[in-house]
Amino acid sequence: MKSIAALQAVVTATPFDGEPSGAELDAIEQEMPLILAEVELLDAQIMILDRAPSEVDERRVRRARRRVLAARRELANAPVGEVA
C-alpha cells in the first residue's frame, strides 16, 4: 500500500496569510474606475429610495448609469495586463 503522508505536505505547504497578492491588487487597481462608477450609481439610487425622484434625481441616475457602462466598455476593451 502507498503512503500519502508525503503528498499531504505538498497540499498544505503554503499557508494562506489573508492578504491579497500583487496580481490581485493590480486587478483591483485596473477595475477601480468601474468600482467608483458603480458606487456613484448606488449612491444616486439610494438617494431616491424613500421619495419620488425629481428631474434632477433622474438625470443623476442616468448619468451614473452611463458612467458605469462607459467604465465597463473601457475595461472590456483594455488590452490584457494593461493597467490604467
mmCIF file of C-alpha atoms in Angstrom:
data_model
loop_
_atom_site.group_PDB
_atom_site.id
_atom_site.type_symbol
_atom_site.label_atom_id
_atom_site.label_comp_id
_atom_site.label_asym_id
_atom_site.label_seq_id
_atom_site.Cartn_x
_atom_site.Cartn_y
_atom_site.Cartn_z
ATOM 1 C CA MET A 1 0.000 0.000 0.000
ATOM 2 C CA LYS A 2 1.289 3.508 -0.874
ATOM 3 C CA SER A 3 1.607 6.123 1.882
ATOM 4 C CA ILE A 4 0.080 9.549 1.225
ATOM 5 C CA ALA A 5 1.888 11.372 4.039
ATOM 6 C CA ALA A 6 4.415 12.907 1.638
ATOM 7 C CA LEU A 7 1.636 14.129 -0.658
ATOM 8 C CA GLN A 8 -0.191 15.826 2.199
ATOM 9 C CA ALA A 9 2.735 18.181 2.864
ATOM 10 C CA VAL A 10 2.553 19.447 -0.722
ATOM 11 C CA VAL A 11 -1.127 20.304 -0.392
ATOM 12 C CA THR A 12 -0.710 22.279 2.840
ATOM 13 C CA ALA A 13 2.774 23.688 2.259
ATOM 14 C CA THR A 14 1.655 27.269 1.536
ATOM 15 C CA PRO A 15 -0.373 28.772 4.376
ATOM 16 C CA PHE A 16 -2.981 31.380 3.494
ATOM 17 C CA ASP A 17 -1.957 34.704 5.013
ATOM 18 C CA GLY A 18 -5.226 36.517 4.219
ATOM 19 C CA GLU A 19 -3.590 39.317 2.234
ATOM 20 C CA PRO A 20 -4.183 39.914 -1.481
ATOM 21 C CA SER A 21 -1.332 39.142 -3.816
ATOM 22 C CA GLY A 22 0.314 41.699 -6.034
ATOM 23 C CA ALA A 23 -1.613 40.401 -9.045
ATOM 24 C CA GLU A 24 -4.910 40.745 -7.175
ATOM 25 C CA LEU A 25 -4.051 44.307 -6.159
ATOM 26 C CA ASP A 26 -3.184 45.127 -9.784
ATOM 27 C CA ALA A 27 -6.540 43.720 -10.917
ATOM 28 C CA ILE A 28 -8.369 45.837 -8.331
ATOM 29 C CA GLU A 29 -6.436 48.909 -9.441
ATOM 30 C CA GLN A 30 -7.357 48.246 -13.071
ATOM 31 C CA GLU A 31 -11.044 47.871 -12.147
ATOM 32 C CA MET A 32 -11.115 50.938 -9.857
ATOM 33 C CA PRO A 33 -12.841 53.279 -12.391
ATOM 34 C CA LEU A 34 -15.676 50.738 -12.718
ATOM 35 C CA ILE A 35 -15.893 50.278 -8.947
ATOM 36 C CA LEU A 36 -16.127 54.038 -8.391
ATOM 37 C CA ALA A 37 -18.758 54.417 -11.119
ATOM 38 C CA GLU A 38 -20.835 51.625 -9.566
ATOM 39 C CA VAL A 39 -20.580 53.287 -6.132
ATOM 40 C CA GLU A 40 -21.753 56.570 -7.653
ATOM 41 C CA LEU A 41 -24.728 54.801 -9.256
ATOM 42 C CA LEU A 42 -25.579 53.114 -5.981
ATOM 43 C CA ASP A 43 -25.445 56.464 -4.163
ATOM 44 C CA ALA A 44 -27.784 58.020 -6.730
ATOM 45 C CA GLN A 45 -30.215 55.122 -6.401
ATOM 46 C CA ILE A 46 -30.141 55.222 -2.595
ATOM 47 C CA MET A 47 -30.997 58.924 -2.603
ATOM 48 C CA ILE A 48 -34.306 58.267 -4.363
ATOM 49 C CA LEU A 49 -35.411 55.194 -2.401
ATOM 50 C CA ASP A 50 -37.716 56.970 0.028
ATOM 51 C CA ARG A 51 -39.053 59.778 -2.144
ATOM 52 C CA ALA A 52 -40.327 60.429 -5.613
ATOM 53 C CA PRO A 53 -37.366 61.224 -7.859
ATOM 54 C CA SER A 54 -37.202 64.742 -9.214
ATOM 55 C CA GLU A 55 -35.983 65.556 -12.696
ATOM 56 C CA VAL A 56 -32.530 66.279 -11.281
ATOM 57 C CA ASP A 57 -32.510 62.900 -9.498
ATOM 58 C CA GLU A 58 -33.464 61.106 -12.707
ATOM 59 C CA ARG A 59 -30.664 62.863 -14.567
ATOM 60 C CA ARG A 60 -28.198 61.954 -11.827
ATOM 61 C CA VAL A 61 -29.158 58.260 -12.079
ATOM 62 C CA ARG A 62 -28.986 58.283 -15.895
ATOM 63 C CA ARG A 63 -25.588 59.982 -15.811
ATOM 64 C CA ALA A 64 -24.307 57.450 -13.269
ATOM 65 C CA ARG A 65 -25.591 54.548 -15.408
ATOM 66 C CA ARG A 66 -23.794 55.964 -18.441
ATOM 67 C CA ARG A 67 -20.569 56.221 -16.432
ATOM 68 C CA VAL A 68 -20.894 52.584 -15.352
ATOM 69 C CA LEU A 69 -21.443 51.477 -18.947
ATOM 70 C CA ALA A 70 -18.505 53.567 -20.162
ATOM 71 C CA ALA A 71 -16.236 52.155 -17.455
ATOM 72 C CA ARG A 72 -17.316 48.603 -18.328
ATOM 73 C CA ARG A 73 -16.652 49.274 -22.004
ATOM 74 C CA GLU A 74 -13.195 50.680 -21.263
ATOM 75 C CA LEU A 75 -12.360 47.719 -19.054
ATOM 76 C CA ALA A 76 -13.606 45.213 -21.636
ATOM 77 C CA ASN A 77 -11.665 46.891 -24.443
ATOM 78 C CA ALA A 78 -8.421 47.298 -22.482
ATOM 79 C CA PRO A 79 -5.571 45.010 -23.529
ATOM 80 C CA VAL A 80 -4.923 42.180 -21.114
ATOM 81 C CA GLY A 81 -2.441 43.165 -18.441
ATOM 82 C CA GLU A 82 -2.650 46.889 -19.128
ATOM 83 C CA VAL A 83 -3.017 48.990 -16.014
ATOM 84 C CA ALA A 84 -4.780 52.307 -16.491
#
